[in-house]
JSON list of C-alpha atoms in Angstrom, two decimals:
[
{"chain": "T", "resi": 1128, "resn": "MET", "atom": "CA", "xyz": [-25.52, 54.78, 126.99]},
{"chain": "T", "resi": 1129, "resn": "ALA", "atom": "CA", "xyz": [-24.06, 51.59, 128.29]},
{"chain": "T", "resi": 1130, "resn": "TRP", "atom": "CA", "xyz": [-27.29, 49.74, 127.51]},
{"chain": "T", "resi": 1131, "resn": "MET", "atom": "CA", "xyz": [-26.93, 50.34, 123.74]},
{"chain": "T", "resi": 1132, "resn": "ASP", "atom": "CA", "xyz": [-25.04, 47.93, 121.60]},
{"chain": "T", "resi": 1133, "resn": "ASP", "atom": "CA", "xyz": [-22.51, 49.13, 119.05]},
{"chain": "T", "resi": 1134, "resn": "ALA", "atom": "CA", "xyz": [-24.87, 48.86, 116.05]},
{"chain": "T", "resi": 1135, "resn": "ARG", "atom": "CA", "xyz": [-27.54, 50.92, 117.72]},
{"chain": "T", "resi": 1136, "resn": "ARG", "atom": "CA", "xyz": [-24.96, 53.51, 118.79]},
{"chain": "T", "resi": 1137, "resn": "ARG", "atom": "CA", "xyz": [-23.81, 53.89, 115.15]},
{"chain": "T", "resi": 1138, "resn": "ASP", "atom": "CA", "xyz": [-27.39, 54.32, 113.95]},
{"chain": "T", "resi": 1139, "resn": "VAL", "atom": "CA", "xyz": [-28.08, 57.02, 116.53]},
{"chain": "T", "resi": 1140, "resn": "ALA", "atom": "CA", "xyz": [-24.85, 58.81, 115.67]},
{"chain": "T", "resi": 1141, "resn": "PHE", "atom": "CA", "xyz": [-25.72, 58.70, 111.93]},
{"chain": "T", "resi": 1142, "resn": "ALA", "atom": "CA", "xyz": [-29.23, 60.02, 112.56]},
{"chain": "T", "resi": 1143, "resn": "VAL", "atom": "CA", "xyz": [-27.88, 62.89, 114.60]},
{"chain": "T", "resi": 1144, "resn": "THR", "atom": "CA", "xyz": [-25.41, 63.90, 111.91]},
{"chain": "T", "resi": 1145, "resn": "GLN", "atom": "CA", "xyz": [-28.08, 63.72, 109.14]},
{"chain": "T", "resi": 1146, "resn": "ALA", "atom": "CA", "xyz": [-30.61, 65.81, 111.06]},
{"chain": "T", "resi": 1147, "resn": "ALA", "atom": "CA", "xyz": [-31.16, 69.44, 110.30]},
{"chain": "T", "resi": 1148, "resn": "PRO", "atom": "CA", "xyz": [-28.41, 71.65, 111.61]},
{"chain": "T", "resi": 1149, "resn": "THR", "atom": "CA", "xyz": [-29.15, 73.06, 115.01]},
{"chain": "T", "resi": 1150, "resn": "PRO", "atom": "CA", "xyz": [-27.60, 76.18, 116.36]},
{"chain": "T", "resi": 1151, "resn": "SER", "atom": "CA", "xyz": [-24.57, 75.33, 118.34]},
{"chain": "T", "resi": 1152, "resn": "ILE", "atom": "CA", "xyz": [-24.90, 75.87, 122.03]},
{"chain": "T", "resi": 1153, "resn": "ARG", "atom": "CA", "xyz": [-21.80, 77.06, 123.71]},
{"chain": "T", "resi": 1154, "resn": "VAL", "atom": "CA", "xyz": [-21.58, 76.84, 127.41]},
{"chain": "T", "resi": 1155, "resn": "ARG", "atom": "CA", "xyz": [-19.51, 79.64, 128.77]},
{"chain": "T", "resi": 1156, "resn": "TYR", "atom": "CA", "xyz": [-18.12, 79.38, 132.24]},
{"chain": "T", "resi": 1157, "resn": "THR", "atom": "CA", "xyz": [-17.27, 82.72, 133.74]},
{"chain": "T", "resi": 1158, "resn": "ASP", "atom": "CA", "xyz": [-15.08, 83.31, 136.71]},
{"chain": "T", "resi": 1159, "resn": "TYR", "atom": "CA", "xyz": [-17.19, 85.49, 138.98]},
{"chain": "T", "resi": 1160, "resn": "SER", "atom": "CA", "xyz": [-14.65, 85.50, 141.79]},
{"chain": "T", "resi": 1161, "resn": "ARG", "atom": "CA", "xyz": [-13.39, 88.94, 140.79]},
{"chain": "T", "resi": 1162, "resn": "HIS", "atom": "CA", "xyz": [-16.88, 90.36, 141.40]},
{"chain": "T", "resi": 1163, "resn": "VAL", "atom": "CA", "xyz": [-17.04, 89.06, 144.94]},
{"chain": "T", "resi": 1164, "resn": "ARG", "atom": "CA", "xyz": [-15.61, 91.47, 147.45]},
{"chain": "T", "resi": 1165, "resn": "ALA", "atom": "CA", "xyz": [-13.03, 90.11, 149.77]},
{"chain": "T", "resi": 1166, "resn": "PRO", "atom": "CA", "xyz": [-13.96, 90.57, 153.40]},
{"chain": "T", "resi": 1167, "resn": "THR", "atom": "CA", "xyz": [-12.14, 93.48, 154.95]},
{"chain": "T", "resi": 1168, "resn": "VAL", "atom": "CA", "xyz": [-11.55, 94.07, 158.58]},
{"chain": "T", "resi": 1169, "resn": "ALA", "atom": "CA", "xyz": [-12.40, 97.59, 159.66]},
{"chain": "T", "resi": 1170, "resn": "ALA", "atom": "CA", "xyz": [-10.75, 99.25, 162.58]},
{"chain": "T", "resi": 1171, "resn": "ALA", "atom": "CA", "xyz": [-12.81, 98.65, 165.69]},
{"chain": "T", "resi": 1172, "resn": "ASN", "atom": "CA", "xyz": [-14.73, 101.54, 167.13]},
{"chain": "T", "resi": 1173, "resn": "HIS", "atom": "CA", "xyz": [-17.39, 101.71, 169.81]},
{"chain": "T", "resi": 1174, "resn": "LYS", "atom": "CA", "xyz": [-19.99, 100.30, 167.41]},
{"chain": "T", "resi": 1175, "resn": "THR", "atom": "CA", "xyz": [-18.03, 97.45, 165.81]},
{"chain": "T", "resi": 1176, "resn": "ARG", "atom": "CA", "xyz": [-16.20, 96.22, 168.87]},
{"chain": "T", "resi": 1177, "resn": "LEU", "atom": "CA", "xyz": [-16.96, 92.68, 169.99]},
{"chain": "T", "resi": 1178, "resn": "PRO", "atom": "CA", "xyz": [-18.27, 92.21, 173.55]},
{"chain": "T", "resi": 1179, "resn": "GLY", "atom": "CA", "xyz": [-15.07, 90.61, 174.85]},
{"chain": "T", "resi": 1180, "resn": "GLU", "atom": "CA", "xyz": [-12.69, 93.14, 173.33]},
{"chain": "T", "resi": 1181, "resn": "SER", "atom": "CA", "xyz": [-11.12, 95.93, 175.29]},
{"chain": "T", "resi": 1182, "resn": "PRO", "atom": "CA", "xyz": [-12.86, 99.22, 174.58]},
{"chain": "T", "resi": 1183, "resn": "THR", "atom": "CA", "xyz": [-11.24, 101.83, 172.43]},
{"chain": "T", "resi": 1184, "resn": "ARG", "atom": "CA", "xyz": [-10.48, 105.00, 174.28]},
{"chain": "T", "resi": 1185, "resn": "MET", "atom": "CA", "xyz": [-13.06, 107.73, 173.74]},
{"chain": "T", "resi": 1186, "resn": "SER", "atom": "CA", "xyz": [-11.78, 111.16, 174.67]},
{"chain": "T", "resi": 1187, "resn": "ASN", "atom": "CA", "xyz": [-13.11, 114.63, 175.28]},
{"chain": "T", "resi": 1188, "resn": "TYR", "atom": "CA", "xyz": [-11.90, 117.44, 173.03]},
{"chain": "T", "resi": 1189, "resn": "VAL", "atom": "CA", "xyz": [-12.03, 121.23, 173.17]},
{"chain": "T", "resi": 1190, "resn": "VAL", "atom": "CA", "xyz": [-12.80, 122.52, 169.67]},
{"chain": "T", "resi": 1191, "resn": "ALA", "atom": "CA", "xyz": [-12.20, 126.15, 168.68]},
{"chain": "T", "resi": 1192, "resn": "MET", "atom": "CA", "xyz": [-13.82, 127.47, 165.51]},
{"chain": "T", "resi": 1193, "resn": "GLU", "atom": "CA", "xyz": [-13.63, 130.75, 163.68]},
{"chain": "T", "resi": 1194, "resn": "ALA", "atom": "CA", "xyz": [-16.80, 132.36, 162.30]},
{"chain": "T", "resi": 1195, "resn": "ALA", "atom": "CA", "xyz": [-17.19, 135.32, 159.93]},
{"chain": "T", "resi": 1196, "resn": "TRP", "atom": "CA", "xyz": [-20.13, 137.49, 161.05]},
{"chain": "T", "resi": 1197, "resn": "LEU", "atom": "CA", "xyz": [-21.53, 140.32, 158.92]},
{"chain": "T", "resi": 1198, "resn": "VAL", "atom": "CA", "xyz": [-22.96, 143.35, 160.77]},
{"chain": "T", "resi": 1199, "resn": "ARG", "atom": "CA", "xyz": [-24.75, 146.18, 158.96]},
{"chain": "T", "resi": 1200, "resn": "ASP", "atom": "CA", "xyz": [-25.43, 149.80, 159.94]},
{"chain": "T", "resi": 1201, "resn": "VAL", "atom": "CA", "xyz": [-22.60, 150.31, 162.43]},
{"chain": "T", "resi": 1202, "resn": "GLU", "atom": "CA", "xyz": [-20.19, 153.22, 162.69]},
{"chain": "T", "resi": 1203, "resn": "GLU", "atom": "CA", "xyz": [-17.44, 151.82, 164.92]},
{"chain": "T", "resi": 1204, "resn": "SER", "atom": "CA", "xyz": [-15.70, 148.47, 165.10]},
{"chain": "T", "resi": 1205, "resn": "ASP", "atom": "CA", "xyz": [-16.39, 148.14, 168.85]},
{"chain": "T", "resi": 1206, "resn": "ASP", "atom": "CA", "xyz": [-20.13, 148.43, 168.18]},
{"chain": "T", "resi": 1207, "resn": "ALA", "atom": "CA", "xyz": [-19.85, 145.84, 165.40]},
{"chain": "T", "resi": 1208, "resn": "ILE", "atom": "CA", "xyz": [-18.06, 143.40, 167.72]},
{"chain": "T", "resi": 1209, "resn": "GLY", "atom": "CA", "xyz": [-20.71, 143.85, 170.42]},
{"chain": "T", "resi": 1210, "resn": "VAL", "atom": "CA", "xyz": [-23.55, 143.29, 167.95]},
{"chain": "T", "resi": 1211, "resn": "ALA", "atom": "CA", "xyz": [-21.87, 140.22, 166.41]},
{"chain": "T", "resi": 1212, "resn": "VAL", "atom": "CA", "xyz": [-21.20, 138.57, 169.78]},
{"chain": "T", "resi": 1213, "resn": "SER", "atom": "CA", "xyz": [-24.75, 139.37, 170.94]},
{"chain": "T", "resi": 1214, "resn": "GLU", "atom": "CA", "xyz": [-26.44, 138.03, 167.78]},
{"chain": "T", "resi": 1215, "resn": "ALA", "atom": "CA", "xyz": [-24.34, 134.86, 167.70]},
{"chain": "T", "resi": 1216, "resn": "GLY", "atom": "CA", "xyz": [-25.01, 134.21, 171.39]},
{"chain": "T", "resi": 1217, "resn": "ARG", "atom": "CA", "xyz": [-28.76, 134.75, 170.90]},
{"chain": "T", "resi": 1218, "resn": "ARG", "atom": "CA", "xyz": [-28.94, 132.35, 167.95]},
{"chain": "T", "resi": 1219, "resn": "LEU", "atom": "CA", "xyz": [-26.94, 129.70, 169.83]},
{"chain": "T", "resi": 1220, "resn": "ASN", "atom": "CA", "xyz": [-29.08, 130.07, 172.97]},
{"chain": "T", "resi": 1221, "resn": "ASP", "atom": "CA", "xyz": [-32.28, 129.76, 170.90]},
{"chain": "T", "resi": 1222, "resn": "GLN", "atom": "CA", "xyz": [-31.06, 126.29, 169.86]},
{"chain": "T", "resi": 1223, "resn": "ASP", "atom": "CA", "xyz": [-30.11, 125.33, 173.46]},
{"chain": "T", "resi": 1224, "resn": "LEU", "atom": "CA", "xyz": [-26.40, 125.60, 172.69]},
{"chain": "T", "resi": 1225, "resn": "ASP", "atom": "CA", "xyz": [-25.60, 127.76, 175.70]},
{"chain": "T", "resi": 1226, "resn": "TYR", "atom": "CA", "xyz": [-22.44, 125.70, 176.33]},
{"chain": "T", "resi": 1227, "resn": "VAL", "atom": "CA", "xyz": [-20.74, 127.30, 173.30]},
{"chain": "T", "resi": 1228, "resn": "GLU", "atom": "CA", "xyz": [-18.51, 130.21, 174.30]},
{"chain": "T", "resi": 1229, "resn": "VAL", "atom": "CA", "xyz": [-18.53, 133.20, 171.92]},
{"chain": "T", "resi": 1230, "resn": "GLU", "atom": "CA", "xyz": [-15.67, 135.72, 171.90]},
{"chain": "T", "resi": 1231, "resn": "ALA", "atom": "CA", "xyz": [-14.36, 138.35, 169.54]},
{"chain": "T", "resi": 1232, "resn": "GLY", "atom": "CA", "xyz": [-11.52, 137.10, 167.40]},
{"chain": "T", "resi": 1233, "resn": "VAL", "atom": "CA", "xyz": [-8.05, 138.59, 167.50]},
{"chain": "T", "resi": 1234, "resn": "THR", "atom": "CA", "xyz": [-5.66, 139.15, 164.63]},
{"chain": "T", "resi": 1235, "resn": "SER", "atom": "CA", "xyz": [-2.19, 140.63, 164.63]},
{"chain": "T", "resi": 1236, "resn": "CYS", "atom": "CA", "xyz": [-0.91, 143.74, 162.91]},
{"chain": "T", "resi": 1237, "resn": "PRO", "atom": "CA", "xyz": [1.20, 142.75, 159.90]},
{"chain": "T", "resi": 1238, "resn": "ALA", "atom": "CA", "xyz": [3.70, 145.56, 160.56]},
{"chain": "T", "resi": 1239, "resn": "CYS", "atom": "CA", "xyz": [4.30, 145.42, 164.31]},
{"chain": "T", "resi": 1240, "resn": "GLY", "atom": "CA", "xyz": [2.60, 142.18, 165.40]},
{"chain": "T", "resi": 1241, "resn": "GLU", "atom": "CA", "xyz": [0.38, 143.94, 167.96]},
{"chain": "T", "resi": 1242, "resn": "PRO", "atom": "CA", "xyz": [-2.93, 142.10, 168.58]},
{"chain": "T", "resi": 1243, "resn": "LEU", "atom": "CA", "xyz": [-6.00, 143.77, 167.07]},
{"chain": "T", "resi": 1244, "resn": "ASP", "atom": "CA", "xyz": [-9.70, 142.98, 167.16]},
{"chain": "T", "resi": 1245, "resn": "ALA", "atom": "CA", "xyz": [-10.76, 140.96, 164.14]},
{"chain": "T", "resi": 1246, "resn": "ALA", "atom": "CA", "xyz": [-13.21, 143.48, 162.69]},
{"chain": "T", "resi": 1247, "resn": "PHE", "atom": "CA", "xyz": [-13.07, 145.20, 159.33]},
{"chain": "T", "resi": 1248, "resn": "LEU", "atom": "CA", "xyz": [-15.35, 148.20, 158.83]},
{"chain": "T", "resi": 1249, "resn": "ALA", "atom": "CA", "xyz": [-16.26, 149.76, 155.47]},
{"chain": "T", "resi": 1250, "resn": "ALA", "atom": "CA", "xyz": [-19.37, 151.66, 154.34]},
{"chain": "T", "resi": 1251, "resn": "GLU", "atom": "CA", "xyz": [-21.12, 151.15, 157.70]},
{"chain": "T", "resi": 1252, "resn": "THR", "atom": "CA", "xyz": [-20.83, 147.39, 157.28]},
{"chain": "T", "resi": 1253, "resn": "ALA", "atom": "CA", "xyz": [-18.46, 145.27, 159.33]},
{"chain": "T", "resi": 1254, "resn": "LEU", "atom": "CA", "xyz": [-17.03, 141.81, 158.96]},
{"chain": "T", "resi": 1255, "resn": "VAL", "atom": "CA", "xyz": [-16.31, 140.50, 162.45]},
{"chain": "T", "resi": 1256, "resn": "GLY", "atom": "CA", "xyz": [-14.24, 137.43, 163.21]},
{"chain": "T", "resi": 1257, "resn": "LEU", "atom": "CA", "xyz": [-15.65, 135.44, 166.14]},
{"chain": "T", "resi": 1258, "resn": "VAL", "atom": "CA", "xyz": [-14.10, 132.56, 168.04]},
{"chain": "T", "resi": 1259, "resn": "LEU", "atom": "CA", "xyz": [-16.52, 129.83, 169.13]},
{"chain": "T", "resi": 1260, "resn": "GLU", "atom": "CA", "xyz": [-15.33, 127.24, 171.61]},
{"chain": "T", "resi": 1261, "resn": "LEU", "atom": "CA", "xyz": [-17.02, 124.11, 172.94]},
{"chain": "T", "resi": 1262, "resn": "THR", "atom": "CA", "xyz": [-16.17, 120.79, 174.52]},
{"chain": "T", "resi": 1263, "resn": "VAL", "atom": "CA", "xyz": [-17.07, 117.61, 172.63]},
{"chain": "T", "resi": 1264, "resn": "PHE", "atom": "CA", "xyz": [-17.43, 114.53, 174.83]},
{"chain": "T", "resi": 1265, "resn": "ASN", "atom": "CA", "xyz": [-16.66, 110.91, 173.85]},
{"chain": "T", "resi": 1266, "resn": "ALA", "atom": "CA", "xyz": [-15.28, 111.48, 170.36]},
{"chain": "T", "resi": 1267, "resn": "ASP", "atom": "CA", "xyz": [-13.24, 108.87, 168.48]},
{"chain": "T", "resi": 1268, "resn": "GLY", "atom": "CA", "xyz": [-10.54, 111.36, 167.52]},
{"chain": "T", "resi": 1269, "resn": "GLU", "atom": "CA", "xyz": [-9.76, 114.94, 166.58]},
{"chain": "T", "resi": 1270, "resn": "GLU", "atom": "CA", "xyz": [-11.44, 114.73, 163.18]},
{"chain": "T", "resi": 1271, "resn": "HIS", "atom": "CA", "xyz": [-14.56, 113.19, 164.70]},
{"chain": "T", "resi": 1272, "resn": "ALA", "atom": "CA", "xyz": [-14.67, 115.92, 167.36]},
{"chain": "T", "resi": 1273, "resn": "SER", "atom": "CA", "xyz": [-14.35, 118.67, 164.75]},
{"chain": "T", "resi": 1274, "resn": "ARG", "atom": "CA", "xyz": [-17.17, 117.19, 162.65]},
{"chain": "T", "resi": 1275, "resn": "ILE", "atom": "CA", "xyz": [-19.42, 116.97, 165.71]},
{"chain": "T", "resi": 1276, "resn": "ALA", "atom": "CA", "xyz": [-18.66, 120.59, 166.66]},
{"chain": "T", "resi": 1277, "resn": "LYS", "atom": "CA", "xyz": [-19.29, 121.92, 163.15]},
{"chain": "T", "resi": 1278, "resn": "SER", "atom": "CA", "xyz": [-22.54, 119.99, 162.96]},
{"chain": "T", "resi": 1279, "resn": "GLU", "atom": "CA", "xyz": [-23.80, 121.30, 166.30]},
{"chain": "T", "resi": 1280, "resn": "VAL", "atom": "CA", "xyz": [-22.85, 124.93, 165.78]},
{"chain": "T", "resi": 1281, "resn": "GLY", "atom": "CA", "xyz": [-23.51, 124.98, 162.03]},
{"chain": "T", "resi": 1282, "resn": "GLY", "atom": "CA", "xyz": [-27.13, 123.97, 162.58]},
{"chain": "T", "resi": 1283, "resn": "ALA", "atom": "CA", "xyz": [-27.75, 127.01, 164.77]},
{"chain": "T", "resi": 1284, "resn": "LEU", "atom": "CA", "xyz": [-25.66, 129.47, 162.75]},
{"chain": "T", "resi": 1285, "resn": "ARG", "atom": "CA", "xyz": [-26.92, 128.83, 159.26]},
{"chain": "T", "resi": 1286, "resn": "ASP", "atom": "CA", "xyz": [-25.26, 130.82, 156.45]},
{"chain": "T", "resi": 1287, "resn": "VAL", "atom": "CA", "xyz": [-22.30, 131.66, 158.70]},
{"chain": "T", "resi": 1288, "resn": "PRO", "atom": "CA", "xyz": [-18.93, 130.39, 157.46]},
{"chain": "T", "resi": 1289, "resn": "LEU", "atom": "CA", "xyz": [-17.20, 128.21, 160.08]},
{"chain": "T", "resi": 1290, "resn": "GLU", "atom": "CA", "xyz": [-13.67, 126.89, 160.16]},
{"chain": "T", "resi": 1291, "resn": "VAL", "atom": "CA", "xyz": [-12.10, 124.69, 162.81]},
{"chain": "T", "resi": 1292, "resn": "ILE", "atom": "CA", "xyz": [-8.89, 126.37, 163.96]},
{"chain": "T", "resi": 1293, "resn": "GLU", "atom": "CA", "xyz": [-7.83, 124.16, 166.85]},
{"chain": "T", "resi": 1294, "resn": "VAL", "atom": "CA", "xyz": [-8.73, 120.82, 168.45]},
{"chain": "T", "resi": 1295, "resn": "VAL", "atom": "CA", "xyz": [-7.17, 119.95, 171.80]},
{"chain": "T", "resi": 1296, "resn": "GLU", "atom": "CA", "xyz": [-7.65, 116.68, 173.66]},
{"chain": "T", "resi": 1297, "resn": "GLU", "atom": "CA", "xyz": [-8.56, 117.19, 177.30]},
{"chain": "T", "resi": 1298, "resn": "PRO", "atom": "CA", "xyz": [-6.35, 115.31, 179.75]},
{"chain": "T", "resi": 1299, "resn": "GLU", "atom": "CA", "xyz": [-8.04, 112.26, 181.19]},
{"chain": "T", "resi": 1300, "resn": "ASP", "atom": "CA", "xyz": [-8.68, 112.52, 184.93]},
{"chain": "T", "resi": 1301, "resn": "GLU", "atom": "CA", "xyz": [-7.24, 109.60, 186.91]},
{"chain": "T", "resi": 1302, "resn": "GLU", "atom": "CA", "xyz": [-9.36, 108.85, 189.95]}
]
């Protein structure tokens, strides 16, 4: 308003004050910086690694899992173990998982510590403990290997409880 002289400026100011009241407009400036996420640096893996970086070491792991298998209409625990191993092997082979080894589980006697087959028989129904073992290649770590193993085997053995009991990293061959 540099082009207005002082008299004109007073007249405009008077006219503005005499006009009908207008709702006051408040300009509110908000600090939105707290809503912006700070960039975080994730640990590099085989997907996030830059081309020039040294590769993270992917390892092979042997994963052992325990499965609880229910067998009906059996009279002896040896028969129940045979049926459980056979059925589990058939279901794994149907899904092309023939690389999974299936064995009867072993538990120890609470009194003497002698190893016993993991089969409990009552009313011609048996609960058989099986040990499933497979090798997982190129996993990021033990947890990653166990998730891969449970996913592979769990897809073929639906409705069978699985628990990872041991994960062992295979030694890397130096050639």
